[in-house]
Coordinates of C-alpha atoms and ligand atoms in Angstrom, one line a residue:
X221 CA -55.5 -167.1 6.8
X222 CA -52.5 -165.9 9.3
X223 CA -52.4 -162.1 9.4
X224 CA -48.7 -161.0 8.9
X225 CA -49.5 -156.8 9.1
X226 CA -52.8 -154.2 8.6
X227 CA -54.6 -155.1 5.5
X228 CA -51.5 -158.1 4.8
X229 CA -52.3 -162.1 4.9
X230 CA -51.6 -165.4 4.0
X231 CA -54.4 -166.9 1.6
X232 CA -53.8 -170.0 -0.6
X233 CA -49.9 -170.0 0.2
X234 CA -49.5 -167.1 -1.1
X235 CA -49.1 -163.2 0.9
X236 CA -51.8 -160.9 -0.2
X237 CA -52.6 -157.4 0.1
X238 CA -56.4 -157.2 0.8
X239 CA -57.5 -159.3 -2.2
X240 CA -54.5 -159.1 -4.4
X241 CA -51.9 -161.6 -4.7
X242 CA -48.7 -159.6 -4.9
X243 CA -47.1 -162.3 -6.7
X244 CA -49.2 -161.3 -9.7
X245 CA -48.9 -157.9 -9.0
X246 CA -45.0 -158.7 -8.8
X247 CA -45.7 -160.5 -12.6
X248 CA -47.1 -157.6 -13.7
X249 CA -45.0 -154.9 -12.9
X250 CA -41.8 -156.4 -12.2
X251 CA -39.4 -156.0 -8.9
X252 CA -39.1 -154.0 -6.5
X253 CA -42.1 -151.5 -5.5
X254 CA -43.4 -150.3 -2.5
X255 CA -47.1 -151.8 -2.2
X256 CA -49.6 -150.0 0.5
X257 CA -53.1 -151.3 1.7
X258 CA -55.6 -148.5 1.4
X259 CA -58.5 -149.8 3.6
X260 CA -55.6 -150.2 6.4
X261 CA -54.6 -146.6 5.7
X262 CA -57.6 -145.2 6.1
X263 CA -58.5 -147.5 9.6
X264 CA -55.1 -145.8 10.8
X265 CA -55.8 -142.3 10.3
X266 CA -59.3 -143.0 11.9
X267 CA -58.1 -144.7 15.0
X268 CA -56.3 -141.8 15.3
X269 CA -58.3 -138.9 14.8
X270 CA -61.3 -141.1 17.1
X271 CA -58.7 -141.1 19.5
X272 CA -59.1 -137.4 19.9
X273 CA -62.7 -137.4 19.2
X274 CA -63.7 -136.0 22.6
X275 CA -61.5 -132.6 22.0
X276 CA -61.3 -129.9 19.0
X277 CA -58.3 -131.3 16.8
X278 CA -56.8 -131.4 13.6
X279 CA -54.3 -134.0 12.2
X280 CA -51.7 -132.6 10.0
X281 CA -50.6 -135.9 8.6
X282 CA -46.9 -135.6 8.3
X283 CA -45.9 -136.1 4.6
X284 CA -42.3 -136.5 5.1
X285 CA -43.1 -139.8 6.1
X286 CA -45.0 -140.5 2.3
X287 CA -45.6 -137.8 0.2
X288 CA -47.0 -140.0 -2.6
X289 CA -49.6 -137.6 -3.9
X290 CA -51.9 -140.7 -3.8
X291 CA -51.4 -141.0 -0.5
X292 CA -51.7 -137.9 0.8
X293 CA -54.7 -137.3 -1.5
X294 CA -56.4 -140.2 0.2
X295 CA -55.6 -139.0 3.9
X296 CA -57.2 -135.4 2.8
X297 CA -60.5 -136.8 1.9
X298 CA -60.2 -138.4 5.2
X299 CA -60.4 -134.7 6.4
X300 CA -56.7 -134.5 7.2
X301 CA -54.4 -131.7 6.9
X302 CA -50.7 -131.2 6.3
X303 CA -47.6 -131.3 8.2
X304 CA -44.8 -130.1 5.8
X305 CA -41.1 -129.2 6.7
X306 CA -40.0 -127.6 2.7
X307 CA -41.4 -125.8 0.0
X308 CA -41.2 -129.1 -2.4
X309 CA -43.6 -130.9 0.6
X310 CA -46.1 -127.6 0.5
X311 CA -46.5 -127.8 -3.1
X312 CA -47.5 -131.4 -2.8
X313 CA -49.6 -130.5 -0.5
X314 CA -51.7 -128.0 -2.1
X315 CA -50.9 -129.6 -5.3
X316 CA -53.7 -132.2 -4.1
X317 CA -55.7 -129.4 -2.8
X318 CA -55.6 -129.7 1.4
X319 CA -56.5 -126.3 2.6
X320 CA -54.3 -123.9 3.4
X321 CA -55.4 -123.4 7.0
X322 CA -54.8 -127.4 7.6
X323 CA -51.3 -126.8 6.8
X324 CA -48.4 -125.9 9.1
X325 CA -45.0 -126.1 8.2
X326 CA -41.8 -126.8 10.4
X327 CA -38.1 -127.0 9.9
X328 CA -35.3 -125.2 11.5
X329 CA -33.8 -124.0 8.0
X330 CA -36.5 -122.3 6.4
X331 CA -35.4 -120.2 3.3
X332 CA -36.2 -117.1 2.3
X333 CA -38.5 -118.3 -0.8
X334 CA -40.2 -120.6 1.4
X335 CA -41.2 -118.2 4.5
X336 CA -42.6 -116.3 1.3
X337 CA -44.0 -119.4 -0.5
X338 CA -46.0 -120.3 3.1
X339 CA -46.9 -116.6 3.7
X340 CA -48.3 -115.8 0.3
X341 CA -50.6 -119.4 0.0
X342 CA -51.9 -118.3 3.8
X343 CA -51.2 -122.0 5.5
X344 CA -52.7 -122.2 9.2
X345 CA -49.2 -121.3 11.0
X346 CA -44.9 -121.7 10.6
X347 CA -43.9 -123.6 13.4
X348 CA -40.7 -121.1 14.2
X349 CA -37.7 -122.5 15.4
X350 CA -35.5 -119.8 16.3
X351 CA -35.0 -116.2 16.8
X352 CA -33.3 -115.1 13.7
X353 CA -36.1 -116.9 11.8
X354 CA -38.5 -115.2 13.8
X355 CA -37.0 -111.7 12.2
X356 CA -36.9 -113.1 8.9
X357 CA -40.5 -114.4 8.8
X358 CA -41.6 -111.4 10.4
X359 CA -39.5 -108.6 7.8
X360 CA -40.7 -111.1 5.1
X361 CA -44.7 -110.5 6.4
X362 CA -44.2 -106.5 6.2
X363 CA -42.7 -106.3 2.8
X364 CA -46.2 -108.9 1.7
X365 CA -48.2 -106.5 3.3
X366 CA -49.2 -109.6 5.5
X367 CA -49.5 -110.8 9.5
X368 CA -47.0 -113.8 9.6
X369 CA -49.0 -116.6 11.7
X370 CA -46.9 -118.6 14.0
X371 CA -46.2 -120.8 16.5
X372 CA -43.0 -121.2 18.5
X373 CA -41.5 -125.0 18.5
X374 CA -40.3 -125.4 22.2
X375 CA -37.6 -127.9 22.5
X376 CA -39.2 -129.4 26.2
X377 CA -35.4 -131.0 26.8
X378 CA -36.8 -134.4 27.3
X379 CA -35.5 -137.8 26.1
X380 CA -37.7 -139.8 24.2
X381 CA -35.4 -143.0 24.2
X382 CA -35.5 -143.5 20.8
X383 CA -32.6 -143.7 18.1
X384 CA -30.5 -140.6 18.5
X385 CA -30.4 -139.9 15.2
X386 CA -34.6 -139.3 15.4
X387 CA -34.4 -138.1 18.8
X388 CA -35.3 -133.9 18.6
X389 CA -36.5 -132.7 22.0
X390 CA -33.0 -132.8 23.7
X391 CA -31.7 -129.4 25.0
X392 CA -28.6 -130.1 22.4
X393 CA -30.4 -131.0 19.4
X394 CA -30.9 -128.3 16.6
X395 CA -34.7 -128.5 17.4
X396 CA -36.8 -125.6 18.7
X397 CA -36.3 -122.5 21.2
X398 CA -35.1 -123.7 24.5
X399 CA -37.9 -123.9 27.2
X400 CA -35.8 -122.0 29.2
X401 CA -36.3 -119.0 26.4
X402 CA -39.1 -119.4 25.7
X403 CA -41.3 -116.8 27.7
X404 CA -38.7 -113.8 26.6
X405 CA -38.9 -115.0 22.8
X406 CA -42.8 -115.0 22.8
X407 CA -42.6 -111.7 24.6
X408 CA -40.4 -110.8 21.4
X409 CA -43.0 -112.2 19.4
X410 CA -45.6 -110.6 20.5
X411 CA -44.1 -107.0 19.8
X412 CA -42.9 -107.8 16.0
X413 CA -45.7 -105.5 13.9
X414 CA -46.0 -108.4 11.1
X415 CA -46.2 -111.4 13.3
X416 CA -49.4 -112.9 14.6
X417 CA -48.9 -115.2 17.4
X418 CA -51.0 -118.0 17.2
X419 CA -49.5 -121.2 18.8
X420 CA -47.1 -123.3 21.0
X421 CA -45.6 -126.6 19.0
X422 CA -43.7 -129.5 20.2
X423 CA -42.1 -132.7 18.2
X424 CA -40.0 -134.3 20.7
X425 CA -38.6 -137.5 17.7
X426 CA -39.9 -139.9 16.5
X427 CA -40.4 -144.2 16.6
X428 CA -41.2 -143.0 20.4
X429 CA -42.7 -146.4 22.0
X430 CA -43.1 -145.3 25.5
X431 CA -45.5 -142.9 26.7
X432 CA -43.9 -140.8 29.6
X433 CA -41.8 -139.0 27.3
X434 CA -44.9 -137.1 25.8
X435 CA -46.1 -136.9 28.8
X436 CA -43.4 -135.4 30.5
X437 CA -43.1 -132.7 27.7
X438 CA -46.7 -131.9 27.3
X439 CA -46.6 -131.5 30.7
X440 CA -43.9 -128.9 30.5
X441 CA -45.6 -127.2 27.5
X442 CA -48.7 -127.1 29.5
X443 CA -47.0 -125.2 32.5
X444 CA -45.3 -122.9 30.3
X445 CA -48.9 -122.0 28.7
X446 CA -50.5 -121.2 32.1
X447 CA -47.6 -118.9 32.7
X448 CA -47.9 -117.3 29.2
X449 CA -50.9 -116.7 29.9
X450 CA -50.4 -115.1 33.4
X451 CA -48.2 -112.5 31.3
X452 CA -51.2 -112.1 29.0
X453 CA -50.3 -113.9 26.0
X454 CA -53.1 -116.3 25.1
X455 CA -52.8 -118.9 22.5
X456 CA -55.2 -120.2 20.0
X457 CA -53.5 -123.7 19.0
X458 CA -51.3 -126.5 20.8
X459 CA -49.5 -129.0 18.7
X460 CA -48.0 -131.8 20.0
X461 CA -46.0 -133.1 17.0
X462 CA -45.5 -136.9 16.0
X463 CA -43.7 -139.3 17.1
X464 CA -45.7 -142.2 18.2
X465 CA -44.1 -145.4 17.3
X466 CA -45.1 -148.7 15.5
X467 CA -44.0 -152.4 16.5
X468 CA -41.2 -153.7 13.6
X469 CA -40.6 -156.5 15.8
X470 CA -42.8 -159.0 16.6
X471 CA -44.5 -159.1 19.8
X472 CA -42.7 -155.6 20.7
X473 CA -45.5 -153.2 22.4
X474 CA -46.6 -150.0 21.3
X475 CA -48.8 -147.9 22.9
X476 CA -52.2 -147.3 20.8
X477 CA -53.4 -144.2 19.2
X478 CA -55.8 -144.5 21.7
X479 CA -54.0 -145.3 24.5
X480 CA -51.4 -142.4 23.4
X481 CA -54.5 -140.2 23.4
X482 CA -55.9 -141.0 26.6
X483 CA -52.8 -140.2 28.2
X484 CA -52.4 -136.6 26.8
X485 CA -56.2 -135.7 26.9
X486 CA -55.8 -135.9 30.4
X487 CA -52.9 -133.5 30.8
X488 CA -55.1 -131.0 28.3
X489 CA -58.9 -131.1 29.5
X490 CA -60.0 -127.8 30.1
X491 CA -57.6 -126.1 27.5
X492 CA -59.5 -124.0 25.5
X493 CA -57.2 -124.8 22.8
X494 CA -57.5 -126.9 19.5
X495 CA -55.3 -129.6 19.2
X496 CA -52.9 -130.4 16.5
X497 CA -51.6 -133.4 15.7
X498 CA -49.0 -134.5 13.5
X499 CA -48.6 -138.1 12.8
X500 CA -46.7 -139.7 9.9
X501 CA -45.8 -143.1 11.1
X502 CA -48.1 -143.6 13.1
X503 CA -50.7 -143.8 9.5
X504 CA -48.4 -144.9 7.0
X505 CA -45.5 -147.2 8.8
X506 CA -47.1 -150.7 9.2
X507 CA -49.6 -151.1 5.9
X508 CA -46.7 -150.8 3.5
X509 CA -43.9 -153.2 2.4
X510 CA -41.4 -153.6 0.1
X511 CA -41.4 -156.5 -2.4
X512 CA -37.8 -157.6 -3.7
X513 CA -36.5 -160.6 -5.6
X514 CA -33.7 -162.5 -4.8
X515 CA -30.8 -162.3 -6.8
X516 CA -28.3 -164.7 -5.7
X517 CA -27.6 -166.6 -2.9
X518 CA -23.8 -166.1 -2.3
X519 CA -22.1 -168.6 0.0
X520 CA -18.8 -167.7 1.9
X521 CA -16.8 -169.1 4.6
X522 CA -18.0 -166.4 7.1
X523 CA -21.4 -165.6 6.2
X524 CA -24.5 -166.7 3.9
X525 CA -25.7 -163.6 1.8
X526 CA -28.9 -163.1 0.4
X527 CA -28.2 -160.7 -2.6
X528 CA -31.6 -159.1 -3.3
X529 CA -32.8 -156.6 -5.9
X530 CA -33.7 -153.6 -3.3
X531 CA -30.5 -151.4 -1.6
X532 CA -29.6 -149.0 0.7
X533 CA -31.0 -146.8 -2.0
X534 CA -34.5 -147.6 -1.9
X535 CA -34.6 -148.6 1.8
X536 CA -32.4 -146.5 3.9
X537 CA -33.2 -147.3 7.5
X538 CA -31.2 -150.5 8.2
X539 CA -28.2 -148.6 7.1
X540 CA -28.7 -145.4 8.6
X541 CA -30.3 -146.2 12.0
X542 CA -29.4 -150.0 12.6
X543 CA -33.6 -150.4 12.2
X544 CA -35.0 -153.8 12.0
X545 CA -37.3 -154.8 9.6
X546 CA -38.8 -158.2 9.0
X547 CA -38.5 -160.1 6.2
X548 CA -40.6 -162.6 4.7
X549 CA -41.1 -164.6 1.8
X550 CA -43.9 -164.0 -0.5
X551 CA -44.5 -168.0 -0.5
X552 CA -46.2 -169.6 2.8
X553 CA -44.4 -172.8 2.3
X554 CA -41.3 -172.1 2.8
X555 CA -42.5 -169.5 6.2
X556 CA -43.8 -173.3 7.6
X557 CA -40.6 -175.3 7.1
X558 CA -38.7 -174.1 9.3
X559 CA -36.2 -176.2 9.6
X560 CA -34.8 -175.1 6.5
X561 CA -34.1 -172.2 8.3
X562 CA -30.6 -170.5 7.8
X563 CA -28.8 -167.8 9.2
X564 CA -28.1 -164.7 6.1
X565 CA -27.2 -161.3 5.2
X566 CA -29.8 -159.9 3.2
X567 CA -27.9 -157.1 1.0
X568 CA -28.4 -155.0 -2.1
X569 CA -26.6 -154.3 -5.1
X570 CA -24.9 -150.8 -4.0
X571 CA -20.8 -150.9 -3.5
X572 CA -21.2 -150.1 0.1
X573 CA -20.2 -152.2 2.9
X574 CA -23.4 -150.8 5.0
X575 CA -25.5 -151.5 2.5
X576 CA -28.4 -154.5 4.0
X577 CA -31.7 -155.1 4.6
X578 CA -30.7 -157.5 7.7
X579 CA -28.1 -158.6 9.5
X580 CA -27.8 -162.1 11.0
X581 CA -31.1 -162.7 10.6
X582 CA -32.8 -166.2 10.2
X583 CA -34.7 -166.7 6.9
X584 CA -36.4 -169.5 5.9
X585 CA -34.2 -170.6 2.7
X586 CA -34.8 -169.3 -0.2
X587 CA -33.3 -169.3 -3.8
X588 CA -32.1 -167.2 -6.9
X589 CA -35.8 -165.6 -8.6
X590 CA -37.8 -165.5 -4.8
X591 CA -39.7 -163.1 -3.6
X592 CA -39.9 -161.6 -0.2
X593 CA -41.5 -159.1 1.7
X594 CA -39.7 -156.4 4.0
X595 CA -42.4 -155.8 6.1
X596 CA -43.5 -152.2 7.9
X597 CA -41.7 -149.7 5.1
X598 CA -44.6 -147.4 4.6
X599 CA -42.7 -144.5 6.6
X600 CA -39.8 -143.3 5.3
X601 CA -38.9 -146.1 2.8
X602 CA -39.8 -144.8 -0.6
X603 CA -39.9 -140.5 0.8
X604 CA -35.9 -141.5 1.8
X605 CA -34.8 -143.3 -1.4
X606 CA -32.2 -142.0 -3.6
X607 CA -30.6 -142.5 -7.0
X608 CA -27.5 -143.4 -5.5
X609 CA -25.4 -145.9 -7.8
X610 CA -27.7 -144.5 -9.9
X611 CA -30.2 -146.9 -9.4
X612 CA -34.0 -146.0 -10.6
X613 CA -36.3 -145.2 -8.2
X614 CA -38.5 -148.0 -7.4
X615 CA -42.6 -148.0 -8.3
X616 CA -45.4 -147.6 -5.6
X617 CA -48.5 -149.5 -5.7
X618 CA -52.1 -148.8 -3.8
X619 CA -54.2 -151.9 -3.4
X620 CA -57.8 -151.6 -2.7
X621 CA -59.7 -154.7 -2.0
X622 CA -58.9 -156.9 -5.5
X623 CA -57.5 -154.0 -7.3
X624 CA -54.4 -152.1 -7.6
X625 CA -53.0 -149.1 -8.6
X626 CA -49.4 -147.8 -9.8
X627 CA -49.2 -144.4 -7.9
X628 CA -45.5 -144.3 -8.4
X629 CA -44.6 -145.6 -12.0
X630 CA -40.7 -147.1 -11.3
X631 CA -38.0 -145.0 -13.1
X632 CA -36.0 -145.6 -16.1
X633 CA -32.8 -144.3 -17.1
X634 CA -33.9 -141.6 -18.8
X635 CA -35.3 -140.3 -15.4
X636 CA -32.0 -140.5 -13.8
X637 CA -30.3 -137.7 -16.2
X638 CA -33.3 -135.6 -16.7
X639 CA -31.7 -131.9 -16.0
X640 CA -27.6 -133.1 -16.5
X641 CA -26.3 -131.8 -20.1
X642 CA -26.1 -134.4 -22.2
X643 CA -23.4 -133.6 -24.8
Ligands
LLP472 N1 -43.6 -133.4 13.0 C1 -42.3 -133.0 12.9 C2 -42.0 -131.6 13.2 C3 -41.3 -134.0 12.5 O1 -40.1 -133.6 12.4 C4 -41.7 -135.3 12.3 C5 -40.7 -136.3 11.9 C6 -43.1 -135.6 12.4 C7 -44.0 -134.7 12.8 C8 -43.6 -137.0 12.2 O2 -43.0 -138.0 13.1 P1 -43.6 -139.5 13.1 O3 -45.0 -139.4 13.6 O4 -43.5 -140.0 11.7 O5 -42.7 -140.2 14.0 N2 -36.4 -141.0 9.0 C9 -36.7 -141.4 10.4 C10 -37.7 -140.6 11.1 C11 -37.5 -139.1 11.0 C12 -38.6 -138.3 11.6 C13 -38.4 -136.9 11.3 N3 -39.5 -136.0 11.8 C14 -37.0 -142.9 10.4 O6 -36.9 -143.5 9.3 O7 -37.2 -143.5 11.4

């Protein structure tokens, strides 16, 4: 057996998913889907939240990440709660039924209908990112009749060395008040009739591999807390956001939940605050893949492409942010030959130049009706796909042990004009 992610191995030549083979899964339901491992799920979100056992915290698993219903239904029996950033993510959300006051929702464009929306279904807090918002949410409370609870999102102005498209704690970004503002926006808070204030939230990016940069922030939220406090505004919750990273590439580090936890615990002993937390990643990243066929093999005098049945459209990170993912085949044989090794472009279908999987990357060869695995897609694969070149949305499946599940049943064309006027 040679373990290739959580809850993904080689057994009898062939990659399986617990105790399914996905090439009969592949049989069955045809190319491409997104497959998860339950059990690995679930041994995720509990490394996590037994990282934190030793304090008072909640874990608002952050559905942007995977807002299968499935899959956030299976995270909520595990006690978690919700991190949502629209209305479309809160009705998921309570569409599966996670309380109310497990849900906090963040976003620096937060309409009108939604402030509402979050105010009238009573979530735990809005994570406020700016001043006019602040007004809104708080003229939006009186007219309900209702004390808007909130936190403020304090953008620390640290660098988490990560992609800067996913980077959101810089001074510059669009993220959060500015630490610099924050005491005189709290104070502000504080005297708005319809606004309770409950709570202090950070979310410096995300894919963050090092831990200093949570440190350093916490460590700023921390002092600006004591000296909140000292002006007589106490708090009731500290969230810290998401952000922590997984390993793409083989033999890259990452800290662990619990490493990542040991770390912040120490900066937050003695705070008589309860913590949340809000992972997406972190649960969902590395026990998903996506399985694709290959289409053609296209040789050219430059380059060898691998012309597979998945696109920019269904996986959008190797486009968007240059991020690598690994690519298998669902066949061990050809992973142990590898001299037959060659150097290929694996691309989609979709008339864009930037559309690929991988660039330059060695893959063992492979031929016109193979399939392979692109490995650690659990997190924003399927929750970033589009219809682009109008292409179907692809289906998501949910092993557990030798069973699986379609959560996600794949599109068909009929889906793609549902809503356009058809004569
Ligand atoms: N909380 C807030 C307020 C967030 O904005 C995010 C992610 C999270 C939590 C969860 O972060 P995580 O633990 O998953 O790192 N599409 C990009 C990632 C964008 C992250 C956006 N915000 C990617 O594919 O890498």
């Amino acid at each position: 057996m040679i373990t290739v992610m959580k809850g993904f191995d080689y057994r009898d030549n062939e990659l399986c998913c617990e105790k399914v083979r996905i090439e009969d899964v592949a049989k069955k339901v045809g190319t491409p889907f997104y497959l998860y491992s339950q059990r690995s799920i679930i041994d995720n979100y509990r490394a996590f939240d037994k990282a934190f056992k030793e304090i008072d915290h909640l874990i608002c698993y952050s559905c942007k990440a995977n807002s299968n219903l499935s899959i956030c239904r299976l995270l909520k029996e595990q006690g978690a709660g919700a991190d949502v950033v629209s209305g479309g993510e809160l009705y998921k959300a309570l569409k599966i039924g996670v309380e109310p006051k497990r849900i906090v929702f963040s976003g620096v464009g937060k309409t009108r209908e939604e402030i509402e929306y979050a105010l009238k279904n009573n979530i735990l807090m809005l994570n406020v990112e700016s001043i006019p918002e602040l007004e809104l949410t708080d003229e939006i409370a009186g007219r309900l009749k209702k004390k808007a609870p909130i936190a403020l999102r304090i953008n620390p102005d640290i660098d988490p060395n990560t992609h800067p498209h996913i980077s959101t704690g810089l001074a510059k970004s669009k993220f959060g008040i500015e630490i610099s503002r924050a005491k005189e926006v709290y104070k502000k808070a504080k005297e708005l009739e319809n606004i309770e204030v409950l709570g202090i939230h950070m979310h410096i990016g995300s894919q963050i591999t090092e831990l200093e940069p949570f440190v350093d922030s916490l460590g700023k939220i921390v002092e600006l807390i004591k000296e909140l406090e000292k002006e007589g505004i106490e708090l009731r919750y500290l969230d810290i956001g998401g952000g922590l990273g997984i390993s793409y590439k083989k033999g890259e580090k990452t800290p662990t939940p619990k490493e990542f936890a040991k770390k912040l615990l120490s900066l937050i002993k003695g705070l008589k605050y309860r913590i949340i937390l809000e992972p997406g990643r972190a649960i969902i990243g590395d026990v998903g893949i996506l399985v694709t066929k290959v289409l053609y093999v296209k040789k050219t005098s430059k380059k060898n492409f691998v012309i597979v049945d998945v696109a920019m459209n269904d996986l959008i990170r190797p486009s968007l942010y240059d991020a690598y993912h690994e690519i298998i085949p669902i066949g061990k044989s050809k992973v142990q030959s590898p001299k037959s090794k060659v150097m290929v472009d694996v691309v989609g279908p979709v008339c864009e130049s930037g559309d690929y999987l991988a660039k330059d990357r060695e893959l063992a060869e492979v031929k016109s009706g193979d399939l392979l695995a692109i490995l650690d897609a659990g997190a924003y694969g399927f929750s970033m796909s589009s219809n682009y070149n109008a292409r179907p949305k692809v289906a998501e499946i949910l092993v557990e042990k030798d069973k699986y599940c379609i959560i996600r049943k794949r599109e068909g064309y009929k889906d793609l004009i549902r809503g356009e006027q058809e004569e």
